[in-house]
């Protein structure tokens, strides 16, 4: 179809689509779905080949957050039965990170609940980064600690952090509907602080909160304008005990269209399938890899993900390869620009591929298995085996499993 031919050509030229074209992707039918995936896949392969970057979450501090984000199981007033604990010690976090790295993860994401870090918290995270990089100096470390104050991003950069994650989540027009304790502008400010300090900006969205197609397009264009190097696409996990517990608005087909729209708007940017992948994409997860070039392995912050070995098997069976520690994530033109700006993350390979003349393919917060020993206990799938019929959300097929619920598992075990 003309739309997909146009979007593919633009993506191969790194040209931004119009808002109308992005909206049209979301409006395509199920009959056109495989054509949409194929078109987005061609753009993905031009810039990232068939590599999949693996990311691993380490939840440094869980629960008891003073913010009221409606989607979050850790929010103020949440009745969700989740694991709650205070800061992990650096050696505990390093041990958790090592399990992910053994399974093939390239990036470790250090996450802590709360409005934002204190200066003492920055010291804690700095010690944790030192412990992780002391064991593996090649690992990328991304911090996700909430809203940053002045000079905190610089301190994280000096401590060895490569990136900072802070999602915009939804459009500016609807942000006040999901959170009242901080603003959309606060989030933008934190992403800009991180970028200004030389950290790679990792910022994404949450789909499925009742937003419109226009909201989705608005937030993705905003992320592009902010200069995000990595765009995590989360699909809402409606936790019982949160205000959005009944928001089951997504189907596998809808999720694929959203991923495709993000890829067309961000052709040469890392697109990561993040939270909710197993719950909403279900048996169509391999098609998501045709569009996105990055995923999380294993568990998320407070919910169980797919077992790590199942993720690795899925990548292999779908004909993809795991991105190695010595390979650049970003294509050459973005890697060079990031290096010039001091954003070292994803640009460390000696020969970054993916220029317009030569496509990549030569070689994203749980436990991942790999062929090494699996950490503590394998997680159960967060989904039922059957996939949805048509493009309708099927709540009867979906079950959210809380990470570690009813057990004495160590954090992220």
XYZ file of C-alpha atoms in Angstrom:
413
model
C 0.000 0.000 0.000
C 1.161 3.561 -0.688
C 1.297 4.482 3.014
C 3.686 1.676 3.905
C 5.863 2.243 0.846
C 6.148 5.904 1.820
C 6.934 5.145 5.460
C 9.511 2.519 4.548
C 11.271 4.889 2.174
C 11.270 7.626 4.796
C 12.586 5.259 7.457
C 15.466 4.160 5.261
C 16.341 7.840 4.785
C 15.875 8.644 8.505
C 13.126 11.034 7.523
C 10.370 11.817 10.028
C 6.849 10.838 8.957
C 3.996 13.283 9.292
C 1.596 13.048 12.210
C -1.099 11.996 9.736
C 1.054 9.121 8.493
C 1.807 7.993 12.047
C -1.903 8.072 12.898
C -2.659 6.100 9.749
C -0.406 3.261 10.952
C -2.500 2.953 14.104
C -5.667 2.910 11.987
C -4.620 0.010 9.742
C -6.742 -3.151 9.765
C -5.918 -6.690 10.843
C -5.818 -7.687 7.187
C -2.948 -5.233 6.732
C -1.108 -6.169 9.930
C 1.565 -8.413 8.435
C 2.258 -5.796 5.768
C 2.720 -3.205 8.532
C 5.106 -5.513 10.422
C 7.067 -6.257 7.255
C 7.436 -2.561 6.407
C 8.588 -1.642 9.912
C 10.864 -4.690 9.880
C 12.635 -3.475 6.774
C 13.453 -0.204 8.539
C 14.551 -2.069 11.673
C 16.906 -4.307 9.681
C 18.438 -1.353 7.841
C 19.665 0.199 11.079
C 19.900 -2.742 13.519
C 20.113 -5.877 11.405
C 18.749 -8.932 13.217
C 20.403 -8.172 16.545
C 18.426 -8.039 19.783
C 19.803 -6.092 22.726
C 19.069 -7.675 26.107
C 18.430 -5.539 29.185
C 18.153 -6.663 32.785
C 16.343 -4.889 35.617
C 17.675 -4.698 39.147
C 15.063 -3.222 41.467
C 17.147 -1.408 44.089
C 14.186 -0.230 46.194
C 10.612 -1.458 45.825
C 7.282 0.037 46.875
C 6.317 2.863 49.212
C 6.515 5.612 46.594
C 4.988 9.022 47.498
C 3.905 9.725 43.895
C 0.363 8.933 42.706
C 0.984 7.609 39.169
C -2.235 5.737 38.404
C -0.549 2.949 36.465
C 1.987 2.010 39.121
C 1.702 -0.787 41.677
C 4.193 1.089 43.897
C 2.166 4.319 43.969
C 0.930 6.213 46.999
C -2.134 4.377 48.282
C -1.584 1.267 46.165
C -3.239 -1.856 47.515
C -1.324 -4.112 45.131
C 0.361 -6.976 46.963
C 3.926 -6.487 45.847
C 7.355 -7.009 47.341
C 8.444 -4.014 49.412
C 11.997 -3.423 50.562
C 14.469 -0.623 51.063
C 17.794 -0.118 49.294
C 19.792 -3.182 48.281
C 23.419 -3.134 49.284
C 25.878 -2.672 46.394
C 27.071 -6.267 46.621
C 23.453 -7.537 46.514
C 22.726 -5.471 43.420
C 25.961 -6.617 41.778
C 25.058 -10.237 42.447
C 21.630 -9.738 40.861
C 23.207 -7.986 37.882
C 25.687 -10.835 37.407
C 22.795 -13.266 36.929
C 21.462 -11.145 34.081
C 24.866 -10.728 32.463
C 25.396 -14.491 32.589
C 22.259 -14.853 30.509
C 23.478 -12.461 27.817
C 22.248 -9.082 29.034
C 24.260 -6.116 27.805
C 22.656 -3.377 29.888
C 21.768 -3.373 33.581
C 18.982 -1.002 34.595
C 19.126 0.139 38.224
C 15.683 1.235 39.351
C 14.504 2.708 42.641
C 11.000 3.781 43.598
C 10.419 7.310 44.851
C 9.940 10.854 43.632
C 13.646 11.316 43.097
C 16.992 10.553 44.722
C 18.575 12.357 47.626
C 22.278 13.128 47.502
C 22.829 10.128 49.791
C 20.886 7.982 47.332
C 23.204 9.121 44.542
C 26.131 7.963 46.688
C 24.445 4.570 47.131
C 23.909 4.197 43.413
C 27.466 5.301 42.694
C 28.756 2.539 44.974
C 26.453 0.061 43.222
C 27.702 1.111 39.775
C 31.276 0.653 40.971
C 30.469 -2.846 42.235
C 28.800 -3.852 38.955
C 31.451 -2.383 36.678
C 34.190 -3.745 38.887
C 32.991 -7.209 37.948
C 32.365 -6.409 34.267
C 33.683 -3.122 32.910
C 31.924 -3.569 29.543
C 28.402 -3.606 30.965
C 26.178 -0.620 30.252
C 24.520 0.793 33.358
C 21.319 2.808 33.161
C 19.910 4.474 36.274
C 16.199 5.105 36.798
C 15.714 6.988 40.067
C 12.924 9.471 39.378
C 13.134 13.238 39.076
C 16.676 14.614 39.174
C 17.842 17.716 40.985
C 20.645 19.970 39.777
C 24.064 18.302 39.480
C 22.745 14.789 40.211
C 22.993 13.706 36.577
C 26.594 14.908 36.494
C 27.353 12.896 39.612
C 25.852 9.754 38.081
C 27.883 10.284 34.932
C 31.060 10.698 36.975
C 30.186 7.493 38.869
C 30.151 5.536 35.620
C 26.483 5.543 34.620
C 26.014 5.356 30.855
C 22.348 6.252 30.592
C 19.384 7.579 32.519
C 15.815 6.371 32.109
C 12.839 8.610 32.741
C 9.732 7.949 30.676
C 7.308 10.612 29.481
C 4.623 7.874 29.559
C 1.856 9.738 27.748
C 1.094 12.993 25.973
C 1.401 16.351 27.674
C -2.326 16.959 27.119
C -3.368 13.917 29.163
C -0.512 13.659 31.652
C -2.519 15.298 34.432
C -5.116 12.532 34.131
C -2.681 9.865 35.307
C -0.469 11.763 37.787
C -1.025 14.819 39.975
C 2.058 14.853 42.216
C 4.396 15.990 39.442
C 4.009 17.323 35.921
C 4.894 16.373 32.382
C 7.294 19.335 32.388
C 9.073 17.832 35.407
C 9.703 14.676 33.401
C 10.960 16.566 30.378
C 13.294 18.542 32.644
C 14.821 15.351 34.051
C 15.435 13.892 30.578
C 17.088 17.164 29.570
C 19.235 17.180 32.723
C 20.431 13.652 31.946
C 21.178 14.500 28.332
C 22.950 17.680 29.314
C 25.226 15.764 31.665
C 26.363 13.462 28.862
C 24.155 10.522 29.793
C 22.356 8.654 27.047
C 18.673 9.546 27.293
C 16.359 6.556 27.685
C 12.735 7.693 27.656
C 9.570 5.982 26.521
C 5.856 5.548 26.949
C 3.092 3.400 28.392
C 0.323 2.314 26.028
C -3.053 1.022 27.119
C -4.032 3.596 29.751
C -7.111 4.721 27.827
C -5.224 7.217 25.681
C -6.209 8.152 22.127
C -4.222 7.505 18.972
C -3.396 11.215 18.962
C -1.914 10.921 22.458
C 0.319 8.049 21.376
C 1.582 9.932 18.342
C 2.129 13.101 20.397
C 4.281 11.374 23.006
C 6.380 9.517 20.409
C 7.043 12.736 18.488
C 7.972 14.409 21.795
C 10.429 11.595 22.552
C 11.985 12.023 19.136
C 12.322 15.773 19.711
C 13.968 15.167 23.115
C 16.743 13.193 21.462
C 16.112 9.864 23.202
C 18.637 7.195 22.197
C 16.394 4.447 23.527
C 12.589 4.355 23.565
C 11.059 1.694 25.840
C 7.477 0.872 24.832
C 5.562 -0.361 27.871
C 2.117 -1.947 27.642
C 0.063 -1.280 30.761
C -0.084 -4.147 33.231
C -3.371 -3.386 35.052
C -2.485 -4.279 38.628
C -5.294 -4.975 41.065
C -5.183 -2.302 43.726
C -4.384 0.537 41.299
C -6.768 3.034 39.641
C -6.142 1.514 36.196
C -6.835 -2.060 37.258
C -9.734 -2.372 34.793
C -7.975 -0.817 31.786
C -7.658 -3.855 29.536
C -7.554 -2.006 26.220
C -4.835 -3.807 24.282
C -4.718 -6.734 21.900
C -1.610 -8.281 20.305
C -2.533 -6.614 17.009
C -2.881 -3.192 18.627
C 0.509 -3.609 20.312
C 2.189 -4.454 17.013
C 0.691 -1.392 15.342
C 1.950 0.793 18.196
C 5.450 -0.675 17.898
C 5.411 -0.124 14.141
C 4.369 3.501 14.561
C 7.221 4.042 17.022
C 9.690 2.447 14.622
C 8.610 4.674 11.719
C 8.937 7.799 13.880
C 12.226 6.581 15.401
C 13.807 4.557 12.582
C 17.414 4.629 13.829
C 16.692 4.736 17.570
C 16.719 1.739 19.905
C 13.102 0.635 20.325
C 12.653 -1.639 23.327
C 9.645 -3.812 24.112
C 9.371 -3.311 27.861
C 6.750 -4.087 30.513
C 3.623 -5.966 29.466
C 5.224 -7.762 26.523
C 4.169 -11.209 27.690
C 0.758 -10.093 28.927
C -0.368 -8.343 25.751
C 1.665 -9.626 22.800
C 1.408 -13.203 24.012
C 2.025 -15.675 21.166
C 2.828 -12.807 18.782
C 5.946 -11.761 20.705
C 8.276 -12.960 17.893
C 6.561 -10.525 15.511
C 7.438 -7.759 17.957
C 11.109 -8.599 17.434
C 10.676 -7.883 13.735
C 10.032 -4.255 14.718
C 11.857 -3.618 18.006
C 15.553 -4.339 18.517
C 15.659 -4.523 22.312
C 13.817 -6.318 25.149
C 14.021 -6.934 28.866
C 14.837 -10.439 30.009
C 12.862 -12.059 32.769
C 11.040 -10.119 35.467
C 9.999 -6.486 35.637
C 9.794 -4.285 38.697
C 6.835 -5.874 40.449
C 5.499 -8.422 37.960
C 6.864 -11.652 36.609
C 8.040 -11.859 33.044
C 8.710 -14.781 30.788
C 11.436 -17.185 31.896
C 14.806 -16.015 30.633
C 15.525 -19.216 28.745
C 12.193 -18.876 26.951
C 13.216 -15.367 25.846
C 16.526 -16.647 24.511
C 14.848 -19.537 22.737
C 12.324 -17.160 21.183
C 15.113 -14.919 19.851
C 16.946 -17.872 18.332
C 13.840 -19.522 16.892
C 12.793 -16.253 15.233
C 16.146 -16.014 13.464
C 17.639 -13.210 15.551
C 20.947 -13.015 17.415
C 21.757 -11.567 20.824
C 23.756 -8.343 20.592
C 27.224 -8.782 22.048
C 28.911 -6.532 24.576
C 31.431 -5.389 21.972
C 28.825 -4.436 19.381
C 27.398 -0.954 19.039
C 23.671 -0.697 19.544
C 23.233 2.540 17.642
C 24.016 2.841 13.929
C 27.227 4.660 13.074
C 25.809 8.125 12.497
C 24.017 8.114 15.873
C 26.928 6.478 17.679
C 29.319 9.120 16.349
C 26.949 11.920 17.334
C 26.505 10.417 20.802
C 30.257 10.087 21.267
C 30.794 13.685 20.204
C 28.202 14.813 22.717
C 29.672 12.659 25.478
C 26.846 10.115 25.506
C 28.948 6.978 25.531
C 26.197 4.405 25.825
C 25.696 2.120 22.868
C 28.603 3.525 20.914
C 31.471 1.489 22.252
C 32.064 -0.942 19.399
C 35.170 -0.353 17.361
C 33.234 -0.518 14.102
C 29.612 0.507 14.408
C 27.606 -0.635 11.436
C 24.321 0.534 10.040
C 25.212 3.410 7.793
C 22.891 4.220 4.950
C 25.167 2.248 2.629
C 25.509 -0.817 4.833
C 22.901 -2.252 7.163
C 23.688 -3.757 10.547
C 23.416 -7.435 11.294
C 26.960 -8.757 11.404
C 26.975 -10.268 14.559
C 14.754 -1.611 26.974
C 12.981 -3.241 34.182
C 14.558 -10.300 36.020
C 16.131 -13.447 35.854
C 17.478 -14.674 32.583
C 18.571 -18.224 32.001
C 20.824 -18.495 28.997
C 22.780 -21.722 28.917
C 24.450 -20.807 32.160
C 22.898 -21.689 35.490
C 19.567 -19.967 35.910
C 19.282 -17.652 38.915
C 17.324 -18.775 41.968
C 14.018 -19.783 40.397
C 12.607 -19.644 36.900
C 9.665 -17.319 36.558
C 6.303 -18.426 35.236
C 4.824 -16.818 32.144
C 2.575 -13.886 32.931
C 0.104 -14.909 30.283
C -2.196 -17.717 29.304
C -1.067 -19.765 26.330
C -3.963 -18.960 24.077
C -3.917 -15.796 21.934
C -6.740 -13.348 21.410
C -9.190 -13.619 18.541
C -9.360 -10.565 16.318
C -8.430 -7.121 17.509
C -10.349 -7.175 20.772
C -8.847 -7.063 24.235
C -9.422 -10.408 25.957
C -9.210 -10.077 29.717
C -10.206 -13.700 30.214
C -6.918 -14.846 28.687
C -4.641 -12.682 30.773
C -3.360 -13.103 34.285
C -0.839 -10.813 35.943
C 1.587 -12.635 38.200
C 3.177 -10.587 40.920
C 6.924 -11.002 41.153
C 7.860 -13.057 44.187
C 4.321 -12.914 45.597
C 3.801 -15.393 48.411
C 7.456 -16.408 48.442
C 10.645 -15.533 50.231
C 12.527 -14.971 46.989
C 15.304 -12.435 47.143
C 14.707 -9.255 45.129
C 14.694 -10.054 41.418
C 15.537 -13.703 42.087
